[in-house]
Short mmCIF file of C-alpha atoms and ligand atoms in Angstrom, two decimals:
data_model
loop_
_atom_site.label_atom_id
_atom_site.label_comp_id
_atom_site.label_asym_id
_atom_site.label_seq_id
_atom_site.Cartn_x
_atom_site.Cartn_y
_atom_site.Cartn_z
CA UNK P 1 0.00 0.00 0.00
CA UNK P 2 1.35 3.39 -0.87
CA UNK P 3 0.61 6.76 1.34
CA UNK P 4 0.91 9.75 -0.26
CA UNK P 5 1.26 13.24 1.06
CA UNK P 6 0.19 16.63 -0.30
CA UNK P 7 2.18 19.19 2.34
CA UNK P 8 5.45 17.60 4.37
CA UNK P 9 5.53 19.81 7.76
CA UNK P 10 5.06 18.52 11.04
CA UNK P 11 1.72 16.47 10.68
CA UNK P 12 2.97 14.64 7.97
CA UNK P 13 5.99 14.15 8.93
CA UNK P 14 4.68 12.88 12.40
CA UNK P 15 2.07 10.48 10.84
CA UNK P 16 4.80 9.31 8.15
CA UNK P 17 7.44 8.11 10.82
CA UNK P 18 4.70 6.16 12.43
CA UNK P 19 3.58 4.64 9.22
CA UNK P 20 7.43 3.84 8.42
CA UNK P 21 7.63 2.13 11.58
CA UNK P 22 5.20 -0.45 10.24
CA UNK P 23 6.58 -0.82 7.07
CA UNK P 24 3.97 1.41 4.83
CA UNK P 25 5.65 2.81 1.57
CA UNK P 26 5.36 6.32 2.21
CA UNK P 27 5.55 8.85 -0.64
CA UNK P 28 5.42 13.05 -1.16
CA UNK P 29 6.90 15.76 -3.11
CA UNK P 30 9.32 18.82 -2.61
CA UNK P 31 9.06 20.59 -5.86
CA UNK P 32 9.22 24.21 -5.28
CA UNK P 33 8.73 23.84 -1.49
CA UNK P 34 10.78 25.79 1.32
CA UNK P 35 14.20 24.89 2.73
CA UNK P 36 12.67 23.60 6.05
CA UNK P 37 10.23 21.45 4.18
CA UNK P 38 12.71 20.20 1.85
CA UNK P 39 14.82 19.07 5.07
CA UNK P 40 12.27 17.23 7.04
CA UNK P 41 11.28 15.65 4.18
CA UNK P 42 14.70 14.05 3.00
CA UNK P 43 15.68 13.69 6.61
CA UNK P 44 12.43 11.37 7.44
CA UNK P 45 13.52 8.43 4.96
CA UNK P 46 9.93 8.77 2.87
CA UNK P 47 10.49 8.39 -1.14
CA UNK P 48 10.32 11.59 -2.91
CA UNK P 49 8.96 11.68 -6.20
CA UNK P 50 9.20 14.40 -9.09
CA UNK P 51 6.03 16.29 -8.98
CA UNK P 52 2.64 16.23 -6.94
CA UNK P 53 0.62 15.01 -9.19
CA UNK P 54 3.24 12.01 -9.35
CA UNK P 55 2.05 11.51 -5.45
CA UNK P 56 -1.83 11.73 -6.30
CA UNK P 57 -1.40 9.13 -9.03
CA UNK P 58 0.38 6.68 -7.34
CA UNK P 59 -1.16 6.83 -4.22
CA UNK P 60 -3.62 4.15 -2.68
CA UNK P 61 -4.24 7.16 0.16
CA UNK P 62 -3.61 10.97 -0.56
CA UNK P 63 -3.55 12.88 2.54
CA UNK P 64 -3.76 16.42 1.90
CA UNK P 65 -1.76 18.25 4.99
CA UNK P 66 -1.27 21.83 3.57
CA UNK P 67 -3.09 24.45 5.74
CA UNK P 68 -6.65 25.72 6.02
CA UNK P 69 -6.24 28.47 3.37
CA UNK P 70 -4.72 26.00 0.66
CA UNK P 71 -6.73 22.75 1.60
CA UNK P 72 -9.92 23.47 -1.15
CA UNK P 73 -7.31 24.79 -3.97
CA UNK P 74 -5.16 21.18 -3.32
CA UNK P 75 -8.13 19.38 -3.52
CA UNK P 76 -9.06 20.16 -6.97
CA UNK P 77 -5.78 19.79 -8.13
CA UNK P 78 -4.39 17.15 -6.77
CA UNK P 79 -7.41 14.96 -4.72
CA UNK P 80 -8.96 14.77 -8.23
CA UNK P 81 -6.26 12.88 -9.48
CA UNK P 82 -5.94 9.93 -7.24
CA UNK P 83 -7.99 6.65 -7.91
CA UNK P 84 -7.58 6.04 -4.67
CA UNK P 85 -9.17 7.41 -1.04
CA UNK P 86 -8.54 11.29 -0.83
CA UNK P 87 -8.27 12.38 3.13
CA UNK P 88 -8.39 16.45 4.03
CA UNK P 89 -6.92 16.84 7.45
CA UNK P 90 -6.49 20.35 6.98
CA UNK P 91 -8.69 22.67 10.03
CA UNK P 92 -11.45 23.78 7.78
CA UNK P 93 -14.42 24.20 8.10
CA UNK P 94 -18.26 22.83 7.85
CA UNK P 95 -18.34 25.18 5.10
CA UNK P 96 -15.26 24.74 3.25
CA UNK P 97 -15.53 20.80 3.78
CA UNK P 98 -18.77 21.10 1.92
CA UNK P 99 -17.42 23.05 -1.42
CA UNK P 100 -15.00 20.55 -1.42
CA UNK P 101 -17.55 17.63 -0.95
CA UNK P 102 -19.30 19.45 -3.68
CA UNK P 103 -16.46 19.92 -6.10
CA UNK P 104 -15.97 15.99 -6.24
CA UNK P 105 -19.85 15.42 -6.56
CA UNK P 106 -19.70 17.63 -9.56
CA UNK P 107 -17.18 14.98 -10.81
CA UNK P 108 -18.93 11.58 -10.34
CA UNK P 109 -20.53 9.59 -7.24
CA UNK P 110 -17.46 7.98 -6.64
CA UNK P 111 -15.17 10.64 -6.31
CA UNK P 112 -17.15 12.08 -3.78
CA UNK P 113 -17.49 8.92 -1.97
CA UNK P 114 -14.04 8.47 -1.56
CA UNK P 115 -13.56 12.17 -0.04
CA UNK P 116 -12.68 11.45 3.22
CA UNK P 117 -12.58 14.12 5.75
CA UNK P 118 -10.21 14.12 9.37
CA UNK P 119 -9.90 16.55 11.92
CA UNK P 120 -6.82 16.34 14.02
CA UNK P 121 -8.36 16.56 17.75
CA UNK P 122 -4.97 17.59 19.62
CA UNK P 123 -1.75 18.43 18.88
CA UNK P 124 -0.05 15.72 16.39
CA UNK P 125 2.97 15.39 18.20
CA UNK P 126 0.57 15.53 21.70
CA UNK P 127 0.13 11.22 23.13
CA UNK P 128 -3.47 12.05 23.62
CA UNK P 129 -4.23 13.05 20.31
CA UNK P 130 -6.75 11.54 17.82
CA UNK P 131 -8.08 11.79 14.55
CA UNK P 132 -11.86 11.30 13.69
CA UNK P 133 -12.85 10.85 10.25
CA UNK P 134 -16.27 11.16 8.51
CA UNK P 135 -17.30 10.60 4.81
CA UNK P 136 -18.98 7.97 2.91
CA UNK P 137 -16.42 5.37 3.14
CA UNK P 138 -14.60 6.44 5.82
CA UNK P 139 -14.17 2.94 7.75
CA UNK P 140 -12.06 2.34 4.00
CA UNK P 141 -9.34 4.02 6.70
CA UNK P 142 -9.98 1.75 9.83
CA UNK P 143 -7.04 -0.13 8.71
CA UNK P 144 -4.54 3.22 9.48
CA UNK P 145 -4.76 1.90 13.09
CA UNK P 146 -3.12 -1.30 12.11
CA UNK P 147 -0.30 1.22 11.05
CA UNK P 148 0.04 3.07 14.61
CA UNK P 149 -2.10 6.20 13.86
CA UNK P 150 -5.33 6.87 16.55
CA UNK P 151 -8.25 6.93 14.64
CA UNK P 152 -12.01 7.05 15.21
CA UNK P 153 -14.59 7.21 12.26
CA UNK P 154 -17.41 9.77 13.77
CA UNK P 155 -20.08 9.51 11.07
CA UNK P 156 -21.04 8.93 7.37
CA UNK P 157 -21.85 12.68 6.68
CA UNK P 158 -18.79 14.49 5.45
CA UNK P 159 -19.24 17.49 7.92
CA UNK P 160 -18.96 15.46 10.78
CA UNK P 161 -15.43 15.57 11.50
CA UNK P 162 -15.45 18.74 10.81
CA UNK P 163 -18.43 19.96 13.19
CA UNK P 164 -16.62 18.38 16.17
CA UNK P 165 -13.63 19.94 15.68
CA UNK P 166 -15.54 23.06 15.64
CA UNK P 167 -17.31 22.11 18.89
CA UNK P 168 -14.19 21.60 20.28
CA UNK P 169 -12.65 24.95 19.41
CA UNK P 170 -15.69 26.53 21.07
CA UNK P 171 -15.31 24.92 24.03
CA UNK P 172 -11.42 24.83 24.85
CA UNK P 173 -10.70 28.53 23.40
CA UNK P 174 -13.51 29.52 25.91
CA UNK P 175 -12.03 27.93 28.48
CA UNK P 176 -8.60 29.81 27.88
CA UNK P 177 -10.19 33.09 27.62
CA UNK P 178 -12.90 32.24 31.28
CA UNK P 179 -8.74 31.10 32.08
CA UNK P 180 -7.23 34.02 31.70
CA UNK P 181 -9.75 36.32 32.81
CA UNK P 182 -9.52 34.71 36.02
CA UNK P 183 -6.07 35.05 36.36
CA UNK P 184 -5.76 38.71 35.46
CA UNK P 185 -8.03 39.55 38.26
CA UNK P 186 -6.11 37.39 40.43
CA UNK P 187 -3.26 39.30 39.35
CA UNK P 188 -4.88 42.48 40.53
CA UNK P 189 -5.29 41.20 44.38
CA UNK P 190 -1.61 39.57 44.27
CA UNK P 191 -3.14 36.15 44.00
CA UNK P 192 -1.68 34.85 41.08
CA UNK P 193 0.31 31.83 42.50
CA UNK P 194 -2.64 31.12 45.09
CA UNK P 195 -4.86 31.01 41.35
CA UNK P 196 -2.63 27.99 40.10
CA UNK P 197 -2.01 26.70 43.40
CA UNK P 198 -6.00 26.35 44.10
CA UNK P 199 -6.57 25.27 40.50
CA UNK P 200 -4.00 22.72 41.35
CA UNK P 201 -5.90 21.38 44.62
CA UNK P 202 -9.82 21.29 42.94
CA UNK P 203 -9.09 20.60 39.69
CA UNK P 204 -5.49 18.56 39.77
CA UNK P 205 -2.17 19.46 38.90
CA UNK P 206 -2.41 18.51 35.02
CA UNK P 207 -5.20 21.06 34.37
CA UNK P 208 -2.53 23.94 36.75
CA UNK P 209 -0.08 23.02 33.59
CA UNK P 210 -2.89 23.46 30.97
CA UNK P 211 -4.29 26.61 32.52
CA UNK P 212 -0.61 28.17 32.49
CA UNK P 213 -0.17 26.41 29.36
CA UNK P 214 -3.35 28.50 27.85
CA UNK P 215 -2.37 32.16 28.95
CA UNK P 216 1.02 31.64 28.02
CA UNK P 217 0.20 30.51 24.44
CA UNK P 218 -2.83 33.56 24.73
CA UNK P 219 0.63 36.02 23.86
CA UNK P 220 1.18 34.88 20.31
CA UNK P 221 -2.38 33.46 19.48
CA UNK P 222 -4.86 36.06 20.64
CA UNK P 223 -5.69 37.13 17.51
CA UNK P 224 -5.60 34.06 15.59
CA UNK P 225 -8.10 33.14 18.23
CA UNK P 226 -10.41 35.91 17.70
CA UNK P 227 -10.44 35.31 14.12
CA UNK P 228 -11.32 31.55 14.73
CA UNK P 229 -13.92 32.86 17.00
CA UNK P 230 -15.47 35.40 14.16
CA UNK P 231 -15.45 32.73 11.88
CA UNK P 232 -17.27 30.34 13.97
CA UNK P 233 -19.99 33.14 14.77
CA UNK P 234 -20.22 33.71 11.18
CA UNK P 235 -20.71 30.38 10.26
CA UNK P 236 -23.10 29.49 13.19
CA UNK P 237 -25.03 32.84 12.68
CA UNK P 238 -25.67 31.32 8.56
CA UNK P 239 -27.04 27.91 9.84
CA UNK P 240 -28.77 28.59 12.72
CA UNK P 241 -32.20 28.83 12.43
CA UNK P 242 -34.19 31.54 14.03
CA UNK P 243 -34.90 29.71 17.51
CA UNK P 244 -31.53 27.87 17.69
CA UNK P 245 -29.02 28.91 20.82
CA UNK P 246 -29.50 32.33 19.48
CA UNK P 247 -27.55 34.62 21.18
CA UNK P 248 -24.18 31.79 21.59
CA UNK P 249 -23.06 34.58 24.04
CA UNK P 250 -20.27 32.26 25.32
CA UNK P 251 -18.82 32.49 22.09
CA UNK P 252 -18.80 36.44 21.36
CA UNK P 253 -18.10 36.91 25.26
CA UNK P 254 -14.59 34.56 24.61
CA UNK P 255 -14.26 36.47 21.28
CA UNK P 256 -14.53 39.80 22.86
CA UNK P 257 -12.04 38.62 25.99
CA UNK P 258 -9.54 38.16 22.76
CA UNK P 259 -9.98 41.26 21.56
CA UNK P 260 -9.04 43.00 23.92
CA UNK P 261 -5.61 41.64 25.25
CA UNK P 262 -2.89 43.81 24.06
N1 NAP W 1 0.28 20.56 13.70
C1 NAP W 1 -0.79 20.11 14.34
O1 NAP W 1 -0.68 19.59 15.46
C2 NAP W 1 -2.15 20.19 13.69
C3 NAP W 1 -3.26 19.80 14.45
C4 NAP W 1 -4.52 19.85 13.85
C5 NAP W 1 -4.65 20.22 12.52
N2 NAP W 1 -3.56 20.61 11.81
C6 NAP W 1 -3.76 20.99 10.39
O2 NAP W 1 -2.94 20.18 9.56
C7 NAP W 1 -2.47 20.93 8.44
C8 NAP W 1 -0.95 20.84 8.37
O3 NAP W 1 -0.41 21.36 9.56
P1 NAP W 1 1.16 21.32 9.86
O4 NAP W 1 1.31 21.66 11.31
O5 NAP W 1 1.78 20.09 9.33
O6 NAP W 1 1.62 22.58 8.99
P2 NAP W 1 3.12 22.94 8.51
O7 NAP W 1 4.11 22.35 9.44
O8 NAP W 1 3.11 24.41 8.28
O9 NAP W 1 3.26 22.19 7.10
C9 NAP W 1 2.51 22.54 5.97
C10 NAP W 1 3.18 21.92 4.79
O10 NAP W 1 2.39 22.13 3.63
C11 NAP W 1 3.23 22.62 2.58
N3 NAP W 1 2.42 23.36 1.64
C12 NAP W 1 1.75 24.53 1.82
N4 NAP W 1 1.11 24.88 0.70
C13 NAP W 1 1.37 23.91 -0.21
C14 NAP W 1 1.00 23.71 -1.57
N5 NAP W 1 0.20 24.58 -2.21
N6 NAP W 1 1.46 22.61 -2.21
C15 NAP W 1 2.26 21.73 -1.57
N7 NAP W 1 2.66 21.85 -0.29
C16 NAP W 1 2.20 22.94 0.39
C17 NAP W 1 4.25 23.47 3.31
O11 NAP W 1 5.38 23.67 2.48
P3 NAP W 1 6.28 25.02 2.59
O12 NAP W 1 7.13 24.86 3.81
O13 NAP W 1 7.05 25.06 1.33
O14 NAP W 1 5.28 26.16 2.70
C18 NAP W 1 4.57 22.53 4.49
O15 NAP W 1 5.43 21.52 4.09
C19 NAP W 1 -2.98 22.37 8.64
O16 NAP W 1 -4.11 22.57 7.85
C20 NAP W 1 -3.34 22.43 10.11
O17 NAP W 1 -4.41 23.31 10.34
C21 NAP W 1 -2.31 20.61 12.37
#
């Protein structure tokens, strides 16, 4: 069986080694990519071939690990090509998952059937992380546990993967902001060690490392994380009807909260 993968950074890279380990043929490009990508890629023992479209046509699997702004473009250009099962685990979403969903449709039944979509629930390099897939034939890919990757198929609708990642988002970016809210104020009495130190006694000392974890990371990420916010308003604002959790004020309260940290 032959792998192949469209984008060689660090979730392919990650996922390759661990297919290498169990003895899958493993296969990607470098044309016209950057230095760093060029390195990880030669250094990680995977066969390079000339061109991508090289990788779509010989691949049994095409993973597509580009990022969320290239994923739809890749698909039609590359996902197209491959006879085989085409997996996205780029963080798109419901939306963009769809057009892409769509795009195949547009080509024949099984095109689309064989669009296969994963979201990456945790870091890649993180122990705890897994990857749920959704899409027609998505137990096609049960057998990628046989080859040391997590994986849990979530549904047959091609959104589905997509919507819990989503959920996810909602929830654990709102936690960072309720997070670091609390800890400002703390702050502001001189109680920022007795913060951690009770968050370490009620809720254990794993979620003291996550909450510092979370504020820390708030530095660089703040407004990446208001955009994700805005874009998950926007999108739940188009499908919600009328009557539907309406006002989602946890979501534009933890959007505002990133707004306004300097
Ligand atoms: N890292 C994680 O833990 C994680 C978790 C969940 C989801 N994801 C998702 O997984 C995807 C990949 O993430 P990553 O962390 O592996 O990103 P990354 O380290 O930045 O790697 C992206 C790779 O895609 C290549 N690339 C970009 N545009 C391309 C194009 N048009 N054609 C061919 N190759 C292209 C880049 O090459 P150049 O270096 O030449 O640009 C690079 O090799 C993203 O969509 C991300 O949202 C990542």
């Amino acid at each position: 069986m032959k792998i192949g993968f469209i984008g060689f950074g660090e979730v392919a890279s990650t996922i390759s080694k661990k297919l290498l380990d169990n003895n899958v043929n493993v296969l990607s490009s470098i044309n016209g990519r950057s230095d760093k990508t060029k390195k990880l890629a030669k250094n990680s023992g995977i066969d390079l071939v000339n061109s991508f479209e090289d990788v779509a046509l010989s691949s049994d699997i095409l993973i597509s690990t580009v990022s969320p702004f290239e994923a739809l473009e890749i698909s039609k250009k590359y996902g197209v090509l491959t006879n085989g099962i085409f997996l996205d685990l780029n963080n798109i979403s419901p939306k963009t998952t769809l057009e892409i969903f769509d795009f195949f449709k547009g080509i024949n039944e099984t095109k689309s059937s064989n669009f296969i979509k994963g979201s990456i629930i945790g870091k890649i390099s993180s122990k705890n992380q897994i990857i749920y897939l959704s899409g027609e034939n998505s137990n096609d890919l049960l057998l990628l546990k046989d080859y040391g990757l997590n994986i849990k198929v979530i549904g047959s609708n091609i959104t589905d993967a997509s919507y819990i990642k989503m959920i996810r988002s909602i929830y654990s970016k709102s936690l960072t902001a309720v997070t670091y809210e609390a800890f400002k104020i703390s702050e502001s009495f001189n109680m920022g060690d007795e913060f951690f130190e009770v968050l370490s006694i009620t809720e254990g000392k794993d979620f003291e490392i996550q909450a510092k974890s979370r504020i820390k990371s708030l530095k660089n990420s703040h407004e990446r994380k208001y955009e994700e916010m805005s874009e998950i308003l926007k999108f739940l604002e188009n499908i919600q009807s009328s009557n539907d959790f309406k006002d989602n004020n946890m979501i534009k309260a933890t959007q505002n909260k990133f707004k306004e940290i300097k």
